[in-house]
Short mmCIF file of C-alpha atoms in Angstrom, two decimals:
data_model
loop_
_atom_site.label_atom_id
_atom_site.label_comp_id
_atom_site.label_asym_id
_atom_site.label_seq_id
_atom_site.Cartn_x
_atom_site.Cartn_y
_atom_site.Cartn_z
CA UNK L 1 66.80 45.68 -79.98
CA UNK L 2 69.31 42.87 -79.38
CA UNK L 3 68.01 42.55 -75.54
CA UNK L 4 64.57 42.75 -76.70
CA UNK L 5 65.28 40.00 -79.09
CA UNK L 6 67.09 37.70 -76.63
CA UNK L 7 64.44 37.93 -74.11
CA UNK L 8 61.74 37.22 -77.21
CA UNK L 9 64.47 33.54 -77.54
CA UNK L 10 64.46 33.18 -74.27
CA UNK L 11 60.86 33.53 -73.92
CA UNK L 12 60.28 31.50 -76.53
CA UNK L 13 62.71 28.53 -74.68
CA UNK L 14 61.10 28.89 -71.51
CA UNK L 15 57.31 28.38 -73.38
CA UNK L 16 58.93 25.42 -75.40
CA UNK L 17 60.32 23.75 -72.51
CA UNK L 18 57.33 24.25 -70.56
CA UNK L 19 55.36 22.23 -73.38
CA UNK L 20 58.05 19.21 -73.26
CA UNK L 21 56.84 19.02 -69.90
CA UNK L 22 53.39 19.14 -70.31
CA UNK L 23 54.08 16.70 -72.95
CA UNK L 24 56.11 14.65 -70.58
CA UNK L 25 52.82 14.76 -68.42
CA UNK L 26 50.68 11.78 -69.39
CA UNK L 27 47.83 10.18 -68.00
CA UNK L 28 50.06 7.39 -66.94
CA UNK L 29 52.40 10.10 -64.79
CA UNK L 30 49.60 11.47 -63.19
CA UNK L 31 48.00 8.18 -62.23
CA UNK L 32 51.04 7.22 -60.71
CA UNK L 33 51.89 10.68 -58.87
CA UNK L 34 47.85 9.74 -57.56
CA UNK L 35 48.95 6.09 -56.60
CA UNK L 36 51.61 7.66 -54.47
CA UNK L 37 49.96 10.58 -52.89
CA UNK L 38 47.12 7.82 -52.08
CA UNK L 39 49.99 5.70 -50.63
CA UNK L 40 51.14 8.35 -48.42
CA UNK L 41 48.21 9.31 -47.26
CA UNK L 42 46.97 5.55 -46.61
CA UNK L 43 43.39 6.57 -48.81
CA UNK L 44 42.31 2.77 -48.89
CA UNK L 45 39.05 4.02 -51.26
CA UNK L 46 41.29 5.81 -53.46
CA UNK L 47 43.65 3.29 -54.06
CA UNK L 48 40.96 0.98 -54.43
CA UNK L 49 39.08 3.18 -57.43
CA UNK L 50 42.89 4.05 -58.94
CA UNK L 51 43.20 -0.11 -59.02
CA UNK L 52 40.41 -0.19 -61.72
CA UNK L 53 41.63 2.86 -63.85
CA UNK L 54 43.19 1.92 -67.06
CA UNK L 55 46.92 2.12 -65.83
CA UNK L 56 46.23 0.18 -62.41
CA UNK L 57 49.14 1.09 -59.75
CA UNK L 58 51.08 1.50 -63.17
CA UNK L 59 54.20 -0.16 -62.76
CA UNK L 60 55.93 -3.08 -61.09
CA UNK L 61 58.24 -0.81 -58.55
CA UNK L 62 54.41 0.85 -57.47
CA UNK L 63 52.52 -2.35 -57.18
CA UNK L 64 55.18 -3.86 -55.07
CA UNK L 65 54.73 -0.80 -52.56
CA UNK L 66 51.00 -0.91 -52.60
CA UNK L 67 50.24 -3.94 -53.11
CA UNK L 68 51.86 -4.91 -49.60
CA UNK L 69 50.16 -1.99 -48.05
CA UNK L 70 46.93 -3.67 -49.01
CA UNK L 71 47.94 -7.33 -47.84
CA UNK L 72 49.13 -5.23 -44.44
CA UNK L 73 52.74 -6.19 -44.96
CA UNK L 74 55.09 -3.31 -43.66
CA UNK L 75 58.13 -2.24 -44.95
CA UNK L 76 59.94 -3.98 -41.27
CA UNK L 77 58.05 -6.78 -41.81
CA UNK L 78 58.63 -7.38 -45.53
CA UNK L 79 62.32 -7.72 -44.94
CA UNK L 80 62.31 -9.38 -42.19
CA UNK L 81 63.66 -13.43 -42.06
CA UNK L 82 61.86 -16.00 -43.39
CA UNK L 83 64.33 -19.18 -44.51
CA UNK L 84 64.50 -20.46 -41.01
CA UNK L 85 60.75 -22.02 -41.96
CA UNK L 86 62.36 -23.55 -44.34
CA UNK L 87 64.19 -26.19 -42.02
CA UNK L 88 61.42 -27.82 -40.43
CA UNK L 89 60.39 -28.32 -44.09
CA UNK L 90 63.49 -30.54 -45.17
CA UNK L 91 63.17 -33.45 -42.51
CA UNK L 92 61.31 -35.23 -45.35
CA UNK L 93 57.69 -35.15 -43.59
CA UNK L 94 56.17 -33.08 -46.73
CA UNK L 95 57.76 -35.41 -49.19
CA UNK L 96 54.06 -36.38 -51.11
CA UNK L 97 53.08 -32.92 -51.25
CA UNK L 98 56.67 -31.79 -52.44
CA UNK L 99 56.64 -33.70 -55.24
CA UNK L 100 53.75 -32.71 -56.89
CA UNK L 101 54.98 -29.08 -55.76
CA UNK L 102 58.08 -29.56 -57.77
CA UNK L 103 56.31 -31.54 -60.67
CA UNK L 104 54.37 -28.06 -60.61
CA UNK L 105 57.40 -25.66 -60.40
CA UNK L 106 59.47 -27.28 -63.01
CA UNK L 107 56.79 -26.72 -65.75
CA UNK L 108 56.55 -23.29 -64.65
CA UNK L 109 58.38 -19.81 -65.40
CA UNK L 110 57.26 -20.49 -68.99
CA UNK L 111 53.27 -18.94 -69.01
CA UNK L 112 53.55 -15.37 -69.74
CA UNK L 113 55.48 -13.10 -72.31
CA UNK L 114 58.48 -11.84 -69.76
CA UNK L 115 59.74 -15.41 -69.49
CA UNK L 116 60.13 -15.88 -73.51
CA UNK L 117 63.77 -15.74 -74.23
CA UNK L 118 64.74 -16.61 -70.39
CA UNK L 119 68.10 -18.34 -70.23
CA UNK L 120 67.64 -21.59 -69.18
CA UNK L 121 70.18 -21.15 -65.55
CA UNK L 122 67.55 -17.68 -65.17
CA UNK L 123 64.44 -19.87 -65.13
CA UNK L 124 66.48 -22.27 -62.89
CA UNK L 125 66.95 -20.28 -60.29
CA UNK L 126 63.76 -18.38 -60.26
CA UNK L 127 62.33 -22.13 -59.81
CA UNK L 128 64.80 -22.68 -57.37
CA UNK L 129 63.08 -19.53 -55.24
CA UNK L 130 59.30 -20.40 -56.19
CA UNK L 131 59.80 -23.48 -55.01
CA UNK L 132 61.38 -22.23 -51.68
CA UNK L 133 58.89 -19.34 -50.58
CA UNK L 134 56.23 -22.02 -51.35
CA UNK L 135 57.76 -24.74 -48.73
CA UNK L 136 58.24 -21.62 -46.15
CA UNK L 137 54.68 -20.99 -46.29
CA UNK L 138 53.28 -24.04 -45.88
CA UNK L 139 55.71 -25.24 -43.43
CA UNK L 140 55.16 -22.42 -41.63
CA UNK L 141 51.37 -23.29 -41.26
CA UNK L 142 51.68 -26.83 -41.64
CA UNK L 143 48.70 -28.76 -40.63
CA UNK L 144 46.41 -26.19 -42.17
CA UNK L 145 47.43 -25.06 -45.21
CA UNK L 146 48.09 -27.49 -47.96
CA UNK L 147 49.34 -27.02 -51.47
CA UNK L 148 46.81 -26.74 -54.33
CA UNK L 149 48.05 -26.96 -58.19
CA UNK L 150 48.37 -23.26 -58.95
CA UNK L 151 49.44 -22.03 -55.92
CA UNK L 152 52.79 -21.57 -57.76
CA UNK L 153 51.48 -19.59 -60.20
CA UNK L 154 50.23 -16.98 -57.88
CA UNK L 155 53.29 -17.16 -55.77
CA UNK L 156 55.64 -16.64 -59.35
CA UNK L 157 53.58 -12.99 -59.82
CA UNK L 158 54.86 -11.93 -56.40
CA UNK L 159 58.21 -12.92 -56.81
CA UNK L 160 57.98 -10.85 -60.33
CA UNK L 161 57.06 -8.07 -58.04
CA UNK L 162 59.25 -8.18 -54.88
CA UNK L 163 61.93 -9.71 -53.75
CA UNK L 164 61.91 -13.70 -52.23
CA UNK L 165 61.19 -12.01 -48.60
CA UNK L 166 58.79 -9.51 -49.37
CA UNK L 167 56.95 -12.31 -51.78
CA UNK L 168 56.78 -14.51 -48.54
CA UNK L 169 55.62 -12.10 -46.27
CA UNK L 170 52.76 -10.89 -49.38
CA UNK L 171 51.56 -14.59 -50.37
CA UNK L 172 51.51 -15.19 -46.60
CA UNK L 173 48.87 -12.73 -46.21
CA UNK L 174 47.17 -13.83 -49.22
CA UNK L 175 47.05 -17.12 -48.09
CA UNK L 176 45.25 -16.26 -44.84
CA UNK L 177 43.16 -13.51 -45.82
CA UNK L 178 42.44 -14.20 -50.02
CA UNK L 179 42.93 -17.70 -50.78
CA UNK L 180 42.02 -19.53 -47.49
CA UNK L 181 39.19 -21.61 -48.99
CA UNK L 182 41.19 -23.23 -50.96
CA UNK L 183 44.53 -24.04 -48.53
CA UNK L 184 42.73 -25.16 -45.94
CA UNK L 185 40.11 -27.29 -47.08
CA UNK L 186 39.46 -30.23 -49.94
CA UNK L 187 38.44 -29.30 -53.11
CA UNK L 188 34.83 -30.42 -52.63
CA UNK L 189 34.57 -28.17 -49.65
CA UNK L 190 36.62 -25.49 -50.69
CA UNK L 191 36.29 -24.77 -54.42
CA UNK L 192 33.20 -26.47 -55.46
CA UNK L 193 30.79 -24.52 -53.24
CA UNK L 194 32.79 -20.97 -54.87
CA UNK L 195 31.63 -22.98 -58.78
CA UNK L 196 28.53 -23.09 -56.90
CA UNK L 197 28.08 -19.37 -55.94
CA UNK L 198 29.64 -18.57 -59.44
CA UNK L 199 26.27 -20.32 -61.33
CA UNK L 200 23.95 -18.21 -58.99
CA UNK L 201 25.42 -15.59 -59.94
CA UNK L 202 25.56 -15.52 -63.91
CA UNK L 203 22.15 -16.86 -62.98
CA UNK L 204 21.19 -13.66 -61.91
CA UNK L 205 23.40 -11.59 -63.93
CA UNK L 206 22.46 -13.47 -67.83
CA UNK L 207 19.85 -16.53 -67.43
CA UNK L 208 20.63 -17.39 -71.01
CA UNK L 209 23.98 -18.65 -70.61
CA UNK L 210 23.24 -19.99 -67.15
CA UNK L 211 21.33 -21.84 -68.93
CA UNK L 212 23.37 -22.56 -71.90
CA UNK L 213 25.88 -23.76 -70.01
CA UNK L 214 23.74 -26.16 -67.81
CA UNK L 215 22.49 -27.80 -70.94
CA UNK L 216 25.58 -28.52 -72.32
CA UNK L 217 26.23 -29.90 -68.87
CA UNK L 218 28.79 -27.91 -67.56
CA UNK L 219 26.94 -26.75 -64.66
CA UNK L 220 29.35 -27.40 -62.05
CA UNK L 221 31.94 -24.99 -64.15
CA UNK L 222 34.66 -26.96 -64.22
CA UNK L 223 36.74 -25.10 -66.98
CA UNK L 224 36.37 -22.00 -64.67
CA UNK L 225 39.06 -24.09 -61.89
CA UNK L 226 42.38 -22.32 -63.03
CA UNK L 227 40.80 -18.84 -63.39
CA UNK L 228 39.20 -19.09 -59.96
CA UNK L 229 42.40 -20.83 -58.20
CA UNK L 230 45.03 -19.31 -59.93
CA UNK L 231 43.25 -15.42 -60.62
CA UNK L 232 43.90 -16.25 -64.26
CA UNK L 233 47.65 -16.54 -63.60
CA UNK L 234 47.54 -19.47 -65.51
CA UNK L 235 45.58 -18.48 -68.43
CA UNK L 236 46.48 -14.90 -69.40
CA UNK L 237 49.37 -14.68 -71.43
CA UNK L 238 51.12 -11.14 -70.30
CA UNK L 239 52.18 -10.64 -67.36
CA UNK L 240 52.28 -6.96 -66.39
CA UNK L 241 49.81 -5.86 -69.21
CA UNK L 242 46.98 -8.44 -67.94
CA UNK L 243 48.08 -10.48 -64.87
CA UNK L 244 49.37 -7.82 -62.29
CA UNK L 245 46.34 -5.44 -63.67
CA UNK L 246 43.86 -8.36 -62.84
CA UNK L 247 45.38 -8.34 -59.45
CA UNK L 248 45.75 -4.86 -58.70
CA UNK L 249 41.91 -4.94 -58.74
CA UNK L 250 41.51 -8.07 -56.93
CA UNK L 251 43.98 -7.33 -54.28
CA UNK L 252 41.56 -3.90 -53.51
CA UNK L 253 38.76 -5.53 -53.95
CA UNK L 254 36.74 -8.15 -51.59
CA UNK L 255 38.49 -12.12 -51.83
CA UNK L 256 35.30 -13.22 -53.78
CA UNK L 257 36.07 -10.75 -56.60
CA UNK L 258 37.63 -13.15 -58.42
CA UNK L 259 34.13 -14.88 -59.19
CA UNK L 260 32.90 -11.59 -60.50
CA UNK L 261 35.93 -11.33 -63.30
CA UNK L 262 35.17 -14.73 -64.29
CA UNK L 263 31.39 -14.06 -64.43
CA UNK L 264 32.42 -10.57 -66.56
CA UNK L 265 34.63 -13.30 -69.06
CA UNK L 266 31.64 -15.50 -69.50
CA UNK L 267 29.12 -12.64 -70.36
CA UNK L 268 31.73 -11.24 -72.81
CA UNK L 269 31.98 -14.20 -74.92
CA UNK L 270 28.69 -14.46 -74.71
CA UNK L 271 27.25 -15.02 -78.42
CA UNK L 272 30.06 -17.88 -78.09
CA UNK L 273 28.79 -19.55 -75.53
CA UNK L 274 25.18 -18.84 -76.49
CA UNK L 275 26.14 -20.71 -80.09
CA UNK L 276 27.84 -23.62 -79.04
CA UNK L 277 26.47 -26.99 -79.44
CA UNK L 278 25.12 -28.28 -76.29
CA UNK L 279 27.72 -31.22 -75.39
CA UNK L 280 30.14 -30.98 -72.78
CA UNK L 281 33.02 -31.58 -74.57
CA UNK L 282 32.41 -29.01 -77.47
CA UNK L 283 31.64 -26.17 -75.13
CA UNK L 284 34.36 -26.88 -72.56
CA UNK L 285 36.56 -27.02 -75.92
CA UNK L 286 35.18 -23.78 -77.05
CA UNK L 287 35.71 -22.01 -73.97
CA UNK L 288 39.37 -23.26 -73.08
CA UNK L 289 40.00 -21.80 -76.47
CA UNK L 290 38.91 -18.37 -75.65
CA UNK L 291 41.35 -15.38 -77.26
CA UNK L 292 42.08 -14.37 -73.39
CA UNK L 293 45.58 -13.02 -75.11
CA UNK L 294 43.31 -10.06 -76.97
CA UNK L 295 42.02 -9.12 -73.51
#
């Protein structure tokens, strides 16, 4: 009877432990046990459908891993040097566009919820770092890429992701491959004609505040700048809850994506947008003032 009843217990262990474990098991786990097997296997489509599941590549020690396996950035490569671009930077040739680089950087590393409570020599030195990867990459390319306000803002979510190298080697790629419009050319050749494309397309998508918005003359979609430049970097308050899920998706997705999000934004505020007066100044008002933080 004893040895019955003390396999009954242990039974009875084995069943309970087995049910902390399926507890333990949550959708979150299993996304991320996906995200790797995907990883391993080098599944481009599934990564790219796990990117717009609710948990994204999950976590920030994931996204670093995928996230340079979609900008093509290998592990060799990632760690690799990349200070020495930083010399030909600091013979004082870049000294206008440095400026407003560090005008930039030294109102930064403030946006988003991780950096509330930062100590002040912290936000110094991750400054200190934003504002070198930025120099290496356009040094490195000088003479066709130049800096754009918000740059740093994208280049601050890879250093919250990776370290200063593998941020390099990630916005690198990014630069070339996502964000090339608007490096290499002037804003009325680079950005305007994506504003452009972005009215055509709520055109097609909801006439009504197309045509709301043209009205109140903000057809050339001004207030839409930081979203499209920065991928709402610059806008969304939290950083891994919002910001690195935004770019999960866009980083799997095609480099116009972004104009798709912002298009989504619009047609979610819609019965805003549709009720605002139509005067350029109240509906750019309205709209700067939309509750992005309850996204």
């Amino acid at each position: 009877q004893r040895s019955a009843l003390m396999g009954k217990k242990k039974a009875g262990n084995s069943r309970g432990k087995k049910s902390r474990a399926q507890r333990r098991k949550t959708p979150e786990h299993e996304q991320a046990q996906a995200v790797l097997e995907a990883l391993k296997a080098g599944d481009y489509a599934a990564l790219q459908e796990l990117a717009f599941a609710p948990c994204g590549f999950c976590s920030v020690e994931l996204r670093k891993k995928v996230w340079q396996y979609l900008l093509g950035v290998s592990p060799e490569r990632a760690s690799s040097s990349w200070k020495r671009f930083l010399a030909s930077g600091r013979n004082g040739n870049e000294l206008a566009e440095a400026r407003v680089m560090l005008a930039d950087v030294q109102r930064s590393v403030y946006t988003w919820d991780v950096h509330s409570g930062m100590r002040e020599t912290a936000r110094s030195q991750k400054r200190e770092v934003l504002m070198e990867v930025m120099l290496a990459i356009l040094c490195k390319h000088r003479g066709k890429f130049s800096y754009f306000q918000g740059f740093h803002d994208i280049v601050l979510v890879f250093l919250e992701v990776g370290t200063p190298s593998q941020a390099f080697h990630m916005v690198e790629r990014l630069a070339l491959f996502y964000l090339s419009d608007q490096l290499c050319c002037p804003f009325d050749k680079g950005l305007l004609p994506l504003l452009r494309v972005l009215l055509q397309l709520l055109e097609l998508l909801d006439p009504a505040v197309a045509t709301a918005l043209i009205e109140a003359e903000c057809a050339e979609l001004h207030f839409a700048v930081p979203w499209v430049l920065t991928w709402f970097a610059h806008s969304l308050p939290k950083l891994r809850d919002q910001v690195m899920r935004l770019f999960d998706c866009l980083l799997a997705s095609h480099p116009a994506s972004i104009l798709y999000f912002v298009a989504a934004l619009l047609l979610k505020f819609r019965e805003q947008i549709l009720a605002a007066p139509r005067d350029l100044p109240e509906m750019v008002c309205m709209l700067q003032q939309l509750p992005l933080d309850s996204l």
